[in-house]
Coordinates of C-alpha atoms in Angstrom, one line a residue:
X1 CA -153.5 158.9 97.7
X2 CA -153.9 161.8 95.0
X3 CA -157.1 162.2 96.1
X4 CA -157.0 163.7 99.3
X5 CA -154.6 166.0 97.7
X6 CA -156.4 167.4 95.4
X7 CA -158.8 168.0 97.9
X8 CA -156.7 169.9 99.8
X9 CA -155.5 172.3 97.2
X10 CA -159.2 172.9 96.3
X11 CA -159.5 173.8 99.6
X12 CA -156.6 176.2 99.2
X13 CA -158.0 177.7 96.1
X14 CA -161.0 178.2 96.6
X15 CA -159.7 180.7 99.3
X16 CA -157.4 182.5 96.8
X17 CA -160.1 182.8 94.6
X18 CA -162.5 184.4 97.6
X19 CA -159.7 186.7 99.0
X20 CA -158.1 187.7 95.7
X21 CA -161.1 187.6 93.2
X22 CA -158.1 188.4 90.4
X23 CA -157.0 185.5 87.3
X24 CA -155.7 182.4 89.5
X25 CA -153.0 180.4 88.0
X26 CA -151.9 177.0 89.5
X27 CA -148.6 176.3 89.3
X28 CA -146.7 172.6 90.2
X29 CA -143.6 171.3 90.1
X30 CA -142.3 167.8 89.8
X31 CA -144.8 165.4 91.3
X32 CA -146.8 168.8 92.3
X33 CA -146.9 169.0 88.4
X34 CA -149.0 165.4 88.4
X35 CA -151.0 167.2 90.8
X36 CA -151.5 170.3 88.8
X37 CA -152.8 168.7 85.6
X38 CA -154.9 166.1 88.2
X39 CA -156.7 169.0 89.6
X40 CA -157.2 170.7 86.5
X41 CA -158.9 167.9 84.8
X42 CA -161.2 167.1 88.1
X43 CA -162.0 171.5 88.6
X44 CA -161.2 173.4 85.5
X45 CA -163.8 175.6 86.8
X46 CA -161.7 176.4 89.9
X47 CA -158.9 178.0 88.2
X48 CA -157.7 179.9 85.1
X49 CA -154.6 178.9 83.7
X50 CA -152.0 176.5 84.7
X51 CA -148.1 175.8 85.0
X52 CA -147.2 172.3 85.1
X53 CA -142.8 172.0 85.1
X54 CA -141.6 168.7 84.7
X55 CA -144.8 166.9 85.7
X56 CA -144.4 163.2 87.1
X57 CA -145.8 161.9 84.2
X58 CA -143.3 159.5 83.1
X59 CA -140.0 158.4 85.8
X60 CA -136.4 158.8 84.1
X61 CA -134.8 156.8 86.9
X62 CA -134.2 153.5 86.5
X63 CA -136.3 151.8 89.4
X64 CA -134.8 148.5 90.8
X65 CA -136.9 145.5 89.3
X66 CA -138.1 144.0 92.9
X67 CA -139.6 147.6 93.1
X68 CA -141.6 147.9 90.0
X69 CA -142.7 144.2 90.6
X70 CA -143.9 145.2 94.2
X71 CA -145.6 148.5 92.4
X72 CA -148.6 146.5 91.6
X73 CA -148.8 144.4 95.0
X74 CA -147.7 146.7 97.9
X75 CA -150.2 149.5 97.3
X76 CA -153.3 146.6 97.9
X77 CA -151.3 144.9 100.9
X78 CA -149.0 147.2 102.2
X79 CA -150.0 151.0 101.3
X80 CA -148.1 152.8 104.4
X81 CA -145.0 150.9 103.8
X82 CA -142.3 153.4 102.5
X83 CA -138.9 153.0 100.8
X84 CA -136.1 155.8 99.1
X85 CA -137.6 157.5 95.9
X86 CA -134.0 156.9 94.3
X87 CA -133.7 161.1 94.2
X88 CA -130.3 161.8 93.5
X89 CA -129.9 165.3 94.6
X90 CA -126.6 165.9 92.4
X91 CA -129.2 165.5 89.3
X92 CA -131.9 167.9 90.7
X93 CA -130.1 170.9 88.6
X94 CA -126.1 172.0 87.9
X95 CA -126.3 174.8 91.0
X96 CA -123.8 172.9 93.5
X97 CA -125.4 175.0 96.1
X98 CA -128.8 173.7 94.9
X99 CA -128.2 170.1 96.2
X100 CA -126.2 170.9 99.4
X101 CA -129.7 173.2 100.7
X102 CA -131.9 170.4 99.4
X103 CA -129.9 167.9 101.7
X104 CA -129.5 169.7 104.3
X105 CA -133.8 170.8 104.8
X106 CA -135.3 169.6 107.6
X107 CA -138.4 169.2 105.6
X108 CA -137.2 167.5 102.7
X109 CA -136.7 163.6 102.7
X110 CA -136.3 160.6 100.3
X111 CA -139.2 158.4 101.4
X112 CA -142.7 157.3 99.3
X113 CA -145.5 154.9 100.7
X114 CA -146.1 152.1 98.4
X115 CA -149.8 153.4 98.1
X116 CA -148.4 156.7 96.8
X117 CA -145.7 155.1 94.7
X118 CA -148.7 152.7 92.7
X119 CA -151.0 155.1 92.6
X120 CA -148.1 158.3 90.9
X121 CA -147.2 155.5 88.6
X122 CA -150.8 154.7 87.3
X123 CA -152.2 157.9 87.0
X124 CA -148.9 159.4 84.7
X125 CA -149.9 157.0 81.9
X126 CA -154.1 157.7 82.4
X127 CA -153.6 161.7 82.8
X128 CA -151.2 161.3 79.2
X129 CA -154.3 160.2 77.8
X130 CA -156.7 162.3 79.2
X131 CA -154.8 165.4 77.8
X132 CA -157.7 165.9 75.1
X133 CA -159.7 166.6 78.0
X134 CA -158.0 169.4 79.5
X135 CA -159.7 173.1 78.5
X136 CA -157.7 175.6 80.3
X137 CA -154.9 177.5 78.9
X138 CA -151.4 176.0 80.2
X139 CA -147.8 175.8 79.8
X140 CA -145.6 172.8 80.4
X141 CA -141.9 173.4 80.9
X142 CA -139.6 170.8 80.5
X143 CA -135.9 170.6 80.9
X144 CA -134.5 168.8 78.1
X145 CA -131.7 166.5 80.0
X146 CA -134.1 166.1 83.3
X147 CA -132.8 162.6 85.3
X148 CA -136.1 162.0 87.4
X149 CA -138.7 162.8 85.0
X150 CA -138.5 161.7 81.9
X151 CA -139.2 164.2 79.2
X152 CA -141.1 162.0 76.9
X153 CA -144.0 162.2 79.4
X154 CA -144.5 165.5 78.8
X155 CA -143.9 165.5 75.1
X156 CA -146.4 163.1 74.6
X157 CA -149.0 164.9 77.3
X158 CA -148.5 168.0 75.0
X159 CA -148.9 166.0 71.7
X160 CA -152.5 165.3 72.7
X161 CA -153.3 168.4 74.3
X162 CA -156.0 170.4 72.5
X163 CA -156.5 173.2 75.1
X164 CA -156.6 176.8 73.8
X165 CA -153.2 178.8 74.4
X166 CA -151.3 176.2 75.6
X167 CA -147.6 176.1 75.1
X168 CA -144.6 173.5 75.9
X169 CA -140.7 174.8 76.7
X170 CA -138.3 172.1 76.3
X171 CA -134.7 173.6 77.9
X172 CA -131.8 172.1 76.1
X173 CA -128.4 171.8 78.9
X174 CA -131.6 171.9 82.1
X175 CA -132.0 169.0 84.6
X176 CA -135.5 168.5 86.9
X177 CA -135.2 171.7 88.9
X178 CA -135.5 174.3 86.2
X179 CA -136.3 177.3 88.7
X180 CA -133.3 176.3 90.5
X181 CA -131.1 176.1 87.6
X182 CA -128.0 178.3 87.0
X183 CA -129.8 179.4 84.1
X184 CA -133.4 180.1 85.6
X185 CA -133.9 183.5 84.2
X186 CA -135.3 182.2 80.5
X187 CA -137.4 180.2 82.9
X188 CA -139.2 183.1 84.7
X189 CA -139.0 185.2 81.6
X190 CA -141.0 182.3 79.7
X191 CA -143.8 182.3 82.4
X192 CA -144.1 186.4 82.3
X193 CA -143.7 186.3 78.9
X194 CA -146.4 183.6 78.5
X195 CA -148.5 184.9 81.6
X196 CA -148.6 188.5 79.9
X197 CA -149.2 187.3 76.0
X198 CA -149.5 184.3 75.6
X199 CA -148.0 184.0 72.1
X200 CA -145.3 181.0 71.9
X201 CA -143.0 183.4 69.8
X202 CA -142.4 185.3 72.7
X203 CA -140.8 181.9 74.3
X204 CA -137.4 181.3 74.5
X205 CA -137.6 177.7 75.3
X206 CA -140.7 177.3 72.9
X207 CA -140.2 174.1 70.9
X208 CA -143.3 172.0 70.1
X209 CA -142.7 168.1 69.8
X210 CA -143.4 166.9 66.4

């Protein structure tokens, strides 16, 4: 489950902190995004400032009603059964050459447990309401026309938020994989920009949900 997880990137933080000593940022992506905020609500002491893009908070897909009925029951029953996580990689970002090297890893493949699966699905709703509680400074980036993650989950994460400095990019035209997009470069000039200053101003994706 998330747990052990999160217990291993604590492990691998805590190193960064010794052997670096510098500002430590944690960054996830995706369903390493629900990770991110996870571990910055359980050890905001650990790190800094955080980068949470597209954050399995809410799932875009539409899953197949004998799996969201089984959602509830195979995680008690069954938790090492696995099944596709209905990833279309054509819909990870509009970089043709994008989906051809995510088929083609080794290292990359479609399956979830059903443990996983229950417990991803639970926690996206309970971390949306335990946004008041995060205190460290983050950014949440978003792309606007994402097909796995739904971007109301993070709308609504950042419409609760009360951490200092934070700062939500929604990208207009960008699908899930926003560092692999064909326009990435407003990506990694958002996090400089926002790493550096801090001021939403300097964002060129900044836009705040209502």
């Amino acid at each position: 489950g998330l747990n052990a997880l999160l217990e291993d990137i604590d492990v691998v933080v805590v190193r960064a902190r010794v052997q670096d000593g510098g500002p430590l940022v944690l960054i996830g992506h995706s369903f390493g995004g629900l990770l991110a905020i996870a571990y910055s609500l359980k050890h905001a002491d650990h790190i800094d400032r955080a980068i949470f893009s597209a954050p399995l908070l809410m799932v875009k897909q539409r899953v197949p009603a004998w799996k969201r009925a089984l959602s509830t029951v195979l995680p008690r029953v069954a938790p090492g059964m696995s099944f596709s996580n209905e990833v279309d990689a054509n819909l990870l970002s509009h970089d043709p050459g994008n989906a051809s090297a995510y088929t083609g890893d080794p290292l990359v493949h479609d399956r979830i447990t059903a443990g996983l699966y229950g417990d991803t699905i639970a926690r996206g709703e309970e971390f949306i309401a335990r946004a008041p509680q995060l205190r460290i400074p983050f950014l949440l980036m978003q792309g606007r026309d994402d097909q796995v993650v739904d971007p109301v989950g993070s709308q609504r994460f950042f419409a609760r938020a009360v951490a200092p400095d934070r700062a939500f990019c929604l990208y207009p035209g960008l699908y899930h994989e926003i560092f692999n997009e064909l326009d990435h470069e407003k990506v990694f000039q958002d996090i400089e920009s926002w790493l550096t200053q801090r001021t939403n101003g300097q964002l060129t994706g900044w836009n705040p949900p209502p």
